[in-house]
Amino acid sequence: MRGFSILFALLATPALAASPNESACIIKAADTLPKIAGMKIGKSKTIPQPAPANWPSPNPPVRVEIEWSAAGQSQKWFYLCAVNQNGTALVQRLAN
């Protein structure tokens, strides 16, 4: 459900203009957030990262930042995301 609400926010806000790969990365990262009652996801964004010389995919990696709050505390989590040739997003949480 959380992924759906983020996708809806991406589609309903033309100013964001996220690419399909960026949207897939944000949704995949949001799905890894802890399941806490009352959690609210705030801002999310992607930042293109340089691809290593031997990068196997035509899609460069992106950094995903997601702000969320629950139980009176706010956090920002960071992820590295890659989208493979099949369009599947793979995320790894980075240390804050």
PDB file of C-alpha atoms in Angstrom:
ATOM      1  CA  MET A   1       0.000   0.000   0.000  1.00  0.00           C
ATOM      2  CA  ARG A   2       2.825   2.372   0.832  1.00  0.00           C
ATOM      3  CA  GLY A   3       4.310   1.865  -2.639  1.00  0.00           C
ATOM      4  CA  PHE A   4       0.960   2.683  -4.205  1.00  0.00           C
ATOM      5  CA  SER A   5       0.679   5.970  -2.288  1.00  0.00           C
ATOM      6  CA  ILE A   6       4.169   7.003  -3.389  1.00  0.00           C
ATOM      7  CA  LEU A   7       3.409   6.067  -6.975  1.00  0.00           C
ATOM      8  CA  PHE A   8       0.197   8.088  -6.797  1.00  0.00           C
ATOM      9  CA  ALA A   9       2.118  11.079  -5.433  1.00  0.00           C
ATOM     10  CA  LEU A  10       4.660  10.795  -8.245  1.00  0.00           C
ATOM     11  CA  LEU A  11       1.962  10.636 -10.904  1.00  0.00           C
ATOM     12  CA  ALA A  12      -0.231  13.339  -9.379  1.00  0.00           C
ATOM     13  CA  THR A  13       2.576  15.896  -9.088  1.00  0.00           C
ATOM     14  CA  PRO A  14       3.830  16.947 -12.524  1.00  0.00           C
ATOM     15  CA  ALA A  15       6.622  19.052 -11.010  1.00  0.00           C
ATOM     16  CA  LEU A  16       8.433  15.894  -9.934  1.00  0.00           C
ATOM     17  CA  ALA A  17       8.619  14.443 -13.466  1.00  0.00           C
ATOM     18  CA  ALA A  18      10.299  11.264 -12.240  1.00  0.00           C
ATOM     19  CA  SER A  19      11.425   8.838 -14.916  1.00  0.00           C
ATOM     20  CA  PRO A  20      10.052   5.276 -14.829  1.00  0.00           C
ATOM     21  CA  ASN A  21      13.385   4.060 -13.415  1.00  0.00           C
ATOM     22  CA  GLU A  22      13.386   6.739 -10.701  1.00  0.00           C
ATOM     23  CA  SER A  23       9.801   5.879  -9.779  1.00  0.00           C
ATOM     24  CA  ALA A  24      10.662   2.177  -9.594  1.00  0.00           C
ATOM     25  CA  CYS A  25      13.607   2.952  -7.309  1.00  0.00           C
ATOM     26  CA  ILE A  26      11.539   5.141  -4.965  1.00  0.00           C
ATOM     27  CA  ILE A  27       8.778   2.545  -4.720  1.00  0.00           C
ATOM     28  CA  LYS A  28      11.239  -0.306  -4.094  1.00  0.00           C
ATOM     29  CA  ALA A  29      13.067   1.712  -1.420  1.00  0.00           C
ATOM     30  CA  ALA A  30       9.774   2.659   0.272  1.00  0.00           C
ATOM     31  CA  ASP A  31       8.811  -1.006   0.404  1.00  0.00           C
ATOM     32  CA  THR A  32      11.897  -1.686   2.547  1.00  0.00           C
ATOM     33  CA  LEU A  33      10.933   0.853   5.230  1.00  0.00           C
ATOM     34  CA  PRO A  34       9.868  -0.611   8.579  1.00  0.00           C
ATOM     35  CA  LYS A  35       6.167  -1.340   8.937  1.00  0.00           C
ATOM     36  CA  ILE A  36       5.081   1.033  11.713  1.00  0.00           C
ATOM     37  CA  ALA A  37       1.477   2.020  12.414  1.00  0.00           C
ATOM     38  CA  GLY A  38       0.920   5.685  11.631  1.00  0.00           C
ATOM     39  CA  MET A  39       4.071   6.024   9.542  1.00  0.00           C
ATOM     40  CA  LYS A  40       4.065   8.935   7.120  1.00  0.00           C
ATOM     41  CA  ILE A  41       6.402   9.226   4.167  1.00  0.00           C
ATOM     42  CA  GLY A  42       7.487  12.776   3.454  1.00  0.00           C
ATOM     43  CA  LYS A  43       9.771  13.855   0.648  1.00  0.00           C
ATOM     44  CA  SER A  44      11.578  11.451  -1.608  1.00  0.00           C
ATOM     45  CA  LYS A  45      14.062  12.164  -4.353  1.00  0.00           C
ATOM     46  CA  THR A  46      16.605  10.517  -6.593  1.00  0.00           C
ATOM     47  CA  ILE A  47      20.100  11.693  -7.457  1.00  0.00           C
ATOM     48  CA  PRO A  48      21.870  10.201 -10.492  1.00  0.00           C
ATOM     49  CA  GLN A  49      25.190   8.552  -9.664  1.00  0.00           C
ATOM     50  CA  PRO A  50      28.117   7.967 -12.014  1.00  0.00           C
ATOM     51  CA  ALA A  51      28.243   4.442 -13.375  1.00  0.00           C
ATOM     52  CA  PRO A  52      31.506   2.524 -12.986  1.00  0.00           C
ATOM     53  CA  ALA A  53      33.372   1.766 -16.217  1.00  0.00           C
ATOM     54  CA  ASN A  54      32.293  -1.889 -16.145  1.00  0.00           C
ATOM     55  CA  TRP A  55      28.640  -1.184 -15.236  1.00  0.00           C
ATOM     56  CA  PRO A  56      26.579  -4.005 -16.811  1.00  0.00           C
ATOM     57  CA  SER A  57      23.318  -2.085 -17.269  1.00  0.00           C
ATOM     58  CA  PRO A  58      22.402   0.737 -19.642  1.00  0.00           C
ATOM     59  CA  ASN A  59      20.643   2.399 -16.679  1.00  0.00           C
ATOM     60  CA  PRO A  60      23.028   4.295 -14.379  1.00  0.00           C
ATOM     61  CA  PRO A  61      22.626   3.816 -10.611  1.00  0.00           C
ATOM     62  CA  VAL A  62      20.702   6.390  -8.588  1.00  0.00           C
ATOM     63  CA  ARG A  63      20.764   7.432  -4.962  1.00  0.00           C
ATOM     64  CA  VAL A  64      17.318   7.489  -3.339  1.00  0.00           C
ATOM     65  CA  GLU A  65      16.520   9.648  -0.307  1.00  0.00           C
ATOM     66  CA  ILE A  66      13.283   9.058   1.615  1.00  0.00           C
ATOM     67  CA  GLU A  67      12.125  11.112   4.591  1.00  0.00           C
ATOM     68  CA  TRP A  68       9.651   9.428   6.916  1.00  0.00           C
ATOM     69  CA  SER A  69       8.189   9.909  10.379  1.00  0.00           C
ATOM     70  CA  ALA A  70       6.493   7.703  12.952  1.00  0.00           C
ATOM     71  CA  ALA A  71       5.823   7.880  16.674  1.00  0.00           C
ATOM     72  CA  GLY A  72       6.963  11.501  16.827  1.00  0.00           C
ATOM     73  CA  GLN A  73      10.379  10.882  15.270  1.00  0.00           C
ATOM     74  CA  SER A  74      11.585  11.758  11.771  1.00  0.00           C
ATOM     75  CA  GLN A  75      14.295  10.034   9.792  1.00  0.00           C
ATOM     76  CA  LYS A  76      15.885  10.224   6.368  1.00  0.00           C
ATOM     77  CA  TRP A  77      17.116   6.981   4.844  1.00  0.00           C
ATOM     78  CA  PHE A  78      19.400   6.636   1.841  1.00  0.00           C
ATOM     79  CA  TYR A  79      19.566   3.869  -0.750  1.00  0.00           C
ATOM     80  CA  LEU A  80      21.574   2.993  -3.820  1.00  0.00           C
ATOM     81  CA  CYS A  81      19.348   1.699  -6.597  1.00  0.00           C
ATOM     82  CA  ALA A  82      19.985   0.015  -9.923  1.00  0.00           C
ATOM     83  CA  VAL A  83      17.383  -0.978 -12.486  1.00  0.00           C
ATOM     84  CA  ASN A  84      18.262  -4.049 -14.527  1.00  0.00           C
ATOM     85  CA  GLN A  85      17.425  -4.682 -18.188  1.00  0.00           C
ATOM     86  CA  ASN A  86      14.079  -6.250 -17.156  1.00  0.00           C
ATOM     87  CA  GLY A  87      13.035  -3.035 -15.384  1.00  0.00           C
ATOM     88  CA  THR A  88      13.376  -4.527 -11.899  1.00  0.00           C
ATOM     89  CA  ALA A  89      14.707  -2.114  -9.283  1.00  0.00           C
ATOM     90  CA  LEU A  90      17.290  -3.427  -6.822  1.00  0.00           C
ATOM     91  CA  VAL A  91      17.984  -1.333  -3.712  1.00  0.00           C
ATOM     92  CA  GLN A  92      20.580  -1.401  -0.955  1.00  0.00           C
ATOM     93  CA  ARG A  93      20.241   0.816   2.100  1.00  0.00           C
ATOM     94  CA  LEU A  94      23.249   3.019   2.742  1.00  0.00           C
ATOM     95  CA  ALA A  95      24.572   3.995   6.163  1.00  0.00           C
ATOM     96  CA  ASN A  96      23.332   7.419   7.286  1.00  0.00           C
TER      97      ASN A  96
END
